[in-house]
Tab-separated table of C-alpha atoms in Angstrom:
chain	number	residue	atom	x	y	z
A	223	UNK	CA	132.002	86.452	106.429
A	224	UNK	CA	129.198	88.691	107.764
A	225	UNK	CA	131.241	90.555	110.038
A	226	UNK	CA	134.176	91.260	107.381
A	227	UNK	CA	131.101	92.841	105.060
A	228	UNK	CA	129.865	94.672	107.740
A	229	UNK	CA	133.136	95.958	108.955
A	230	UNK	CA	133.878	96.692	105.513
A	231	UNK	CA	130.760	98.225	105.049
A	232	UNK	CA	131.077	100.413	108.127
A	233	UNK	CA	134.565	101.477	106.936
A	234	UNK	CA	133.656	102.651	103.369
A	235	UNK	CA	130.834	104.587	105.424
A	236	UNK	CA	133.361	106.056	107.412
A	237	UNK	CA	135.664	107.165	104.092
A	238	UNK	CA	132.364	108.975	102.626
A	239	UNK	CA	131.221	110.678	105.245
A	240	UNK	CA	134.778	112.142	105.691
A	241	UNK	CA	135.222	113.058	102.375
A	242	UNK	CA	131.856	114.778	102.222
A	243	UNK	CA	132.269	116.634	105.620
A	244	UNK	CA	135.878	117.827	103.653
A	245	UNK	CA	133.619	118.171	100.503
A	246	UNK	CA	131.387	120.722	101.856
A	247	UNK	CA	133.982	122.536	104.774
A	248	UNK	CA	134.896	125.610	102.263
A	249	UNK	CA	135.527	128.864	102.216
A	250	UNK	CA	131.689	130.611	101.370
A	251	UNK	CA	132.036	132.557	98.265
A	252	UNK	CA	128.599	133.626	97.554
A	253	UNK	CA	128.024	135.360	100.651
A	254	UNK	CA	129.179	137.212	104.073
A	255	UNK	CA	128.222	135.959	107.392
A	256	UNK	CA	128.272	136.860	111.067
A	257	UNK	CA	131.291	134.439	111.366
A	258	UNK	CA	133.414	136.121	109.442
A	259	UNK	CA	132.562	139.757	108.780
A	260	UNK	CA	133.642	142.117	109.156
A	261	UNK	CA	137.420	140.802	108.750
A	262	UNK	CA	138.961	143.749	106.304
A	263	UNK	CA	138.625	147.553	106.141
A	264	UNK	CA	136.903	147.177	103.324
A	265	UNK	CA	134.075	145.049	105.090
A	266	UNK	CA	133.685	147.385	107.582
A	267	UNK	CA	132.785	150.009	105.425
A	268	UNK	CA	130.645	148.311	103.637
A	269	UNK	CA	128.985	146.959	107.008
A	270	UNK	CA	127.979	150.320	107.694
A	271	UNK	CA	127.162	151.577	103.872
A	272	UNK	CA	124.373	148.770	104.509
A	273	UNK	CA	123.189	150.366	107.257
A	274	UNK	CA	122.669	153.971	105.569
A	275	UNK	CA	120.879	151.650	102.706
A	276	UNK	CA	117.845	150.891	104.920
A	277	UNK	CA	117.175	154.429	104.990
A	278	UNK	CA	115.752	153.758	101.062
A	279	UNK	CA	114.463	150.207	101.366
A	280	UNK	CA	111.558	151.314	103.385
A	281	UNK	CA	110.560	153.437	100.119
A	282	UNK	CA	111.746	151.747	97.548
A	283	UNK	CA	108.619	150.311	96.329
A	284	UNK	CA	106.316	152.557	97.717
A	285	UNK	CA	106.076	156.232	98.323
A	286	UNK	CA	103.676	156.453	100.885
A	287	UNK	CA	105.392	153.928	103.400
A	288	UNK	CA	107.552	157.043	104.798
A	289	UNK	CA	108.073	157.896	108.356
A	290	UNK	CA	107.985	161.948	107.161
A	291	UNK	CA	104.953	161.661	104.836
A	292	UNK	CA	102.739	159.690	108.137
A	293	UNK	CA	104.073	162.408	110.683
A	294	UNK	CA	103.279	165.008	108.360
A	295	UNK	CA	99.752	163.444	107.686
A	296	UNK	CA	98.935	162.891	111.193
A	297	UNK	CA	99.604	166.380	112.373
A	298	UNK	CA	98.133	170.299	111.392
A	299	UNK	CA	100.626	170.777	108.330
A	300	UNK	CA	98.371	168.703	105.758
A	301	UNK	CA	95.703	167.087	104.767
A	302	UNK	CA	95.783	163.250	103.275
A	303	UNK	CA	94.002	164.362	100.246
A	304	UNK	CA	90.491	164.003	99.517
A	305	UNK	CA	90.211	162.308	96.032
A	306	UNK	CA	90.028	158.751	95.543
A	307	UNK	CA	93.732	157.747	94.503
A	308	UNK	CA	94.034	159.389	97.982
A	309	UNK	CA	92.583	156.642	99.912
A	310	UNK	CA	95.776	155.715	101.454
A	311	UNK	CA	96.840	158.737	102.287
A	312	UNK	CA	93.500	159.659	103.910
A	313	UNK	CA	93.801	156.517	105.948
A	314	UNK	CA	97.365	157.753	107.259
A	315	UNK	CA	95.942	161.086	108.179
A	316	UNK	CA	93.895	159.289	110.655
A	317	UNK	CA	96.353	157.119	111.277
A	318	UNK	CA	93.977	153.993	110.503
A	319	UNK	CA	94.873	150.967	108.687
A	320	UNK	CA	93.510	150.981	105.006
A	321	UNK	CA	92.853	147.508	103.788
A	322	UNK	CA	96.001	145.656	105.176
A	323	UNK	CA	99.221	146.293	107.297
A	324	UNK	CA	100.120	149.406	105.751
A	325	UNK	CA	102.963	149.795	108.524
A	326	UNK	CA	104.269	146.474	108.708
A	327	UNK	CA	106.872	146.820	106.317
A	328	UNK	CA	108.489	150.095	107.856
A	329	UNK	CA	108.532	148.536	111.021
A	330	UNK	CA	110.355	145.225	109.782
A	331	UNK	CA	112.402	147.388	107.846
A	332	UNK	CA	114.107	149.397	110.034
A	333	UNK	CA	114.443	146.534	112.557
A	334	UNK	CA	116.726	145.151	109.951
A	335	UNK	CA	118.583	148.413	109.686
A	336	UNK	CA	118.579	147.965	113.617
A	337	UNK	CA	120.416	144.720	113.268
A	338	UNK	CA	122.972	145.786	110.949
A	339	UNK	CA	123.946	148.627	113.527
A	340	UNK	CA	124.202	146.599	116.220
A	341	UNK	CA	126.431	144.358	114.113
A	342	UNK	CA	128.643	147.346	113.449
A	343	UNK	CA	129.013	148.706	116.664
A	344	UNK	CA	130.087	145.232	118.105
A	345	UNK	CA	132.664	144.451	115.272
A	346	UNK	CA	134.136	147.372	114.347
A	347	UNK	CA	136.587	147.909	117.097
A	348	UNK	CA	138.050	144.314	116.325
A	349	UNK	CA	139.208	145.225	112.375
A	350	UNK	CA	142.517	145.273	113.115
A	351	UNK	CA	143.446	147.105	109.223
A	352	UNK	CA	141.368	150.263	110.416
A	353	UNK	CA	142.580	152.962	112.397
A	354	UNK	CA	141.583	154.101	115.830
A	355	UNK	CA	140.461	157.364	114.171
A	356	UNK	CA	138.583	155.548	111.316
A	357	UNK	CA	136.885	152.975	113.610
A	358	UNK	CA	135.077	155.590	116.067
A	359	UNK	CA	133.693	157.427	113.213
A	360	UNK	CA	132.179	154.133	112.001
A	361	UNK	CA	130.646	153.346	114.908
A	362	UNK	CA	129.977	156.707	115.544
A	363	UNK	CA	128.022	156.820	112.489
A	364	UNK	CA	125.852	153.700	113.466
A	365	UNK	CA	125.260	154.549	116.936
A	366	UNK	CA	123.619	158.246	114.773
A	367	UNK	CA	121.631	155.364	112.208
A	368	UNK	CA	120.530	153.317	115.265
A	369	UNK	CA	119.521	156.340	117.128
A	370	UNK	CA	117.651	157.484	113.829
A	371	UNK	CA	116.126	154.438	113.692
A	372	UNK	CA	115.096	154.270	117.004
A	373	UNK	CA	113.488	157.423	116.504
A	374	UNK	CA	111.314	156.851	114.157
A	375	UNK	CA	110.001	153.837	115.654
A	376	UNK	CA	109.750	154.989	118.432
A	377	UNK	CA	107.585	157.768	117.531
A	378	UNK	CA	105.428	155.729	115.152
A	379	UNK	CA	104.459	153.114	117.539
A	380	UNK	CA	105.214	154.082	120.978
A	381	UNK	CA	106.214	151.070	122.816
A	382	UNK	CA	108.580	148.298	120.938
A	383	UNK	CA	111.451	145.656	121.465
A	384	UNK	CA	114.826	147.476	121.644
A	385	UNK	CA	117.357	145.065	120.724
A	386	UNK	CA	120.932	147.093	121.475
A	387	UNK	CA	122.899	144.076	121.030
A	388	UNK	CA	123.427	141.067	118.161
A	389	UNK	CA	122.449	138.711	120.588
A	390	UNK	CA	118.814	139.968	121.162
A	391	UNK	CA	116.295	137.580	122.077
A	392	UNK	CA	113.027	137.735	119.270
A	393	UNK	CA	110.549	137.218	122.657
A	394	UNK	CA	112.282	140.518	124.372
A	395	UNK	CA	109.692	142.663	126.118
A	396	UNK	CA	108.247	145.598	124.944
A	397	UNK	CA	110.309	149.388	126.016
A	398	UNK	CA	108.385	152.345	126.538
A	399	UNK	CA	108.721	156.193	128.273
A	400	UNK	CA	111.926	157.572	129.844
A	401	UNK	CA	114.041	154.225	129.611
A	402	UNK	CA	113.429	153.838	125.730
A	403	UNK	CA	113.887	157.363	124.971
A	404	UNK	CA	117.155	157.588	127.355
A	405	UNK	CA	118.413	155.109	124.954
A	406	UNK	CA	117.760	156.827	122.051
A	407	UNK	CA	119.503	159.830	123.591
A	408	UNK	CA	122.018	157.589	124.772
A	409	UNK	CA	122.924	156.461	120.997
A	410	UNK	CA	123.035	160.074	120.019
A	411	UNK	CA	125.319	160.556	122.816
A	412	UNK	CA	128.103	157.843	121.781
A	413	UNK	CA	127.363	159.065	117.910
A	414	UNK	CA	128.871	162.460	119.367
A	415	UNK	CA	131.128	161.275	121.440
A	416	UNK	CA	133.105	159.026	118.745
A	417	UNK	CA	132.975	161.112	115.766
A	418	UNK	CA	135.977	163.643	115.689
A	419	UNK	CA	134.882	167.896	116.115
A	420	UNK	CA	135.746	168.136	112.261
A	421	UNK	CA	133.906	168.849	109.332
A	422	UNK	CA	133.805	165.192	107.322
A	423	UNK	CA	133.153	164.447	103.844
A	424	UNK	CA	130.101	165.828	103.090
A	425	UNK	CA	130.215	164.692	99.508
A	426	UNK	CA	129.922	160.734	100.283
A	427	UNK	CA	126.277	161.650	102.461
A	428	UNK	CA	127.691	160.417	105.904
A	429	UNK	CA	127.164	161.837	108.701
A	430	UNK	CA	129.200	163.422	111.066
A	431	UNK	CA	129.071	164.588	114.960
A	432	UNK	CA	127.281	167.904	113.858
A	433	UNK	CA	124.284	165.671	112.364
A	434	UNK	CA	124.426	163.491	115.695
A	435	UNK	CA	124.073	167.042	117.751
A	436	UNK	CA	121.002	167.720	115.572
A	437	UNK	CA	119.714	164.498	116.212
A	438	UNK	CA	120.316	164.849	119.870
A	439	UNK	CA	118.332	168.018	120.205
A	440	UNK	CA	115.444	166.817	118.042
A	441	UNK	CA	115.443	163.436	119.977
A	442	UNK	CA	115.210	165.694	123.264
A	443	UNK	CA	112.316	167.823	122.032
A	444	UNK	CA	109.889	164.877	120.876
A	445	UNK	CA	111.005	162.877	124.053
A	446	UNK	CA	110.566	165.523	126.826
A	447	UNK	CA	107.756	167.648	125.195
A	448	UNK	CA	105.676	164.257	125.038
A	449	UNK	CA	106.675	162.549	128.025
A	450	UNK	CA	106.672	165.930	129.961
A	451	UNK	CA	110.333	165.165	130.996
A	452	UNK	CA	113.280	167.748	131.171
A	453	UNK	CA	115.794	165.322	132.568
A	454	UNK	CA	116.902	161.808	131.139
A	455	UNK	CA	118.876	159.406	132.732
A	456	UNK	CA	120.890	157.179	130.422
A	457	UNK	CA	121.390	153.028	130.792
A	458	UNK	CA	124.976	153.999	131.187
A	459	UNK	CA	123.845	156.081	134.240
A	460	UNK	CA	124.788	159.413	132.202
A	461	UNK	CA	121.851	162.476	132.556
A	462	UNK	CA	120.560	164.180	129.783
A	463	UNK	CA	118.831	167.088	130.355
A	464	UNK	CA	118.091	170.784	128.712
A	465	UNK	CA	121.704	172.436	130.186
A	466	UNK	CA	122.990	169.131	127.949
A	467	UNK	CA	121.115	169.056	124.944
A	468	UNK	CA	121.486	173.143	124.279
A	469	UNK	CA	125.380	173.253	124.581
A	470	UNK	CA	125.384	170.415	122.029
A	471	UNK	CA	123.252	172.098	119.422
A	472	UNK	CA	125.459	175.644	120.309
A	473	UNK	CA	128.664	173.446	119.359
A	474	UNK	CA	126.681	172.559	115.840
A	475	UNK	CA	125.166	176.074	115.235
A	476	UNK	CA	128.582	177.618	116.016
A	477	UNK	CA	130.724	175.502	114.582
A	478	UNK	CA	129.481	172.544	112.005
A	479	UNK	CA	129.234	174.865	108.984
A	480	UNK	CA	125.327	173.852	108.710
A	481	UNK	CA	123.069	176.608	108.259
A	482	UNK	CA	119.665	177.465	107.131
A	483	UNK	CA	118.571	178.753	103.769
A	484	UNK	CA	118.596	182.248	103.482
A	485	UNK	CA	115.509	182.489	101.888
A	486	UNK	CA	112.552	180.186	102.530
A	487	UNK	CA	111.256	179.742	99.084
A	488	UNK	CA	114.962	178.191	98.079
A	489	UNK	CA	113.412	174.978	99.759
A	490	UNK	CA	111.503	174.195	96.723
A	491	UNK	CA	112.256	172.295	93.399
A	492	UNK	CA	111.678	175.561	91.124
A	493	UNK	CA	114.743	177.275	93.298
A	494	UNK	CA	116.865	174.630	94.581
A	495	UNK	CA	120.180	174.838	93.156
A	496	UNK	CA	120.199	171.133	93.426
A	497	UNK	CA	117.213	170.189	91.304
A	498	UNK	CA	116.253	173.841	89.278
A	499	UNK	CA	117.979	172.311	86.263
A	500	UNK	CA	115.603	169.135	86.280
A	501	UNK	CA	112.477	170.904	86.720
A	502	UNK	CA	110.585	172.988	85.041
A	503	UNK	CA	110.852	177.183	86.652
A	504	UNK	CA	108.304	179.983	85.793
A	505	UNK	CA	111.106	182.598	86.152
């Protein structure tokens, strides 16, 4: 009689966890995941709209954790202030650490925005609804974010993990000198390379290969004027050197449309045709 209970028993076990494992096997509606995404166009583009939206997360809740605002700080263009709701901007002057991590959030930050580029520039190319066209400018434009990224970083805290992949290990050792910088201008590289020699959208604030020439040439200047290096060799074996760098930023000068102002003082809020109507102008 035992045995029949337990058999029973065993069976009825059998039924539930079957029905559970069917229960809970369903399609996730709440949320994307690395399984699935991106699948459609439309995730694709919204892969890489998440990328561009690290760009604000590292200042959404505070003004002073800005890559810009440090370098500025730290070199001969300004002063951190000297009054004492300037403490934290003093402390970044001198690049010191004010009463906690005041960095630690950038850095995490834009390793996320890291992530999600990596994740684009692996996936991409299998969205079958895109075009051929459409897909290199996507992951032209994260190679540019990555690069950016990358960039900042890189000149914040000199030597750092450089996941390039989605399978990067969290223990991977620290990059520094010509190979991390090659891979910045590496990125920069690809950015230009996919993106089509046409002016894109410049209403919808993506880039395009004229901003990933710019890049390029600024990515150069910080990386051989502080390493003392005129020549780069790539990881894909490509060289990068001054011959390189000035016929890309000749093709964007020449050809991109970009300019600068006219007239220096248009920089500022009392001038700018884009914010004179919000603020308040003496003339």
């Amino acid at each position: 009689m035992k045995k029949i209970i337990y058999i029973a028993a065993a069976a009825a076990m059998a039924i539930s966890l079957a029905s559970c494992e069917k229960f809970l096997d369903t399609t996730n509606y709440w949320s994307k995941t690395a399984e699935d995404v991106p699948a459609t166009a439309a995730d694709a583009e919204a892969l890489v709209t998440g990328i561009y939206n690290n760009l604000n997360v590292s200042i959404g809740n505070n003004v002073h954790v800005n890559h810009f605002l440090w370098s500025e700080a730290a070199s001969d263009d300004c002063l951190g202030g000297g009054g004492n709701n300037d403490q934290t901007m003093q402390a970044e002057d001198l690049m010191l650490n004010f009463g906690s991590d005041m960095y630690n959030t950038f850095y995490v930050d834009r390793y996320k925005g890291v992530a999600r580029a990596n994740m684009a520039i692996a996936s991409i190319g299998n969205v079958e609804e895109l075009s051929e066209a459409r897909k290199n400018q996507l992951i032209g434009e994260a190679y540019f974010l990555r690069a950016w990224f990358y960039y900042e970083l890189g000149s914040m805290f000199g030597n750092i993990p450089m996941p390039v992949s989605t399978a990067a290990d969290a223990t991977a050792p620290q990059v520094s000198g010509e190979a991390f910088w090659g891979q910045v201008l590496e990125d920069c590289k690809n950015a230009i390379e996919k993106m089509p020699s046409t002016v894109a959208d410049r209403g919808n604030g993506h880039v395009d290969k004229y901003c990933a020439e710019a890049l390029l040439g600024r990515v150069y200047l910080f990386a051989s004027g502080f390493l003392g290096v005129e020549s780069f060799t790539t990881p894909d074996g490509s060289t990068i050197d001054k011959a390189y760098v000035g016929k890309q930023i000749s093709d964007c000068v020449n050809n991109s449309g970009y300019s600068l102002v006219s007239d220096y003082h248009n920089l500022w809020a009392y001038t700018n045709r884009c914010s004179v109507e919000d603020e308040f102008s003496p003339y």
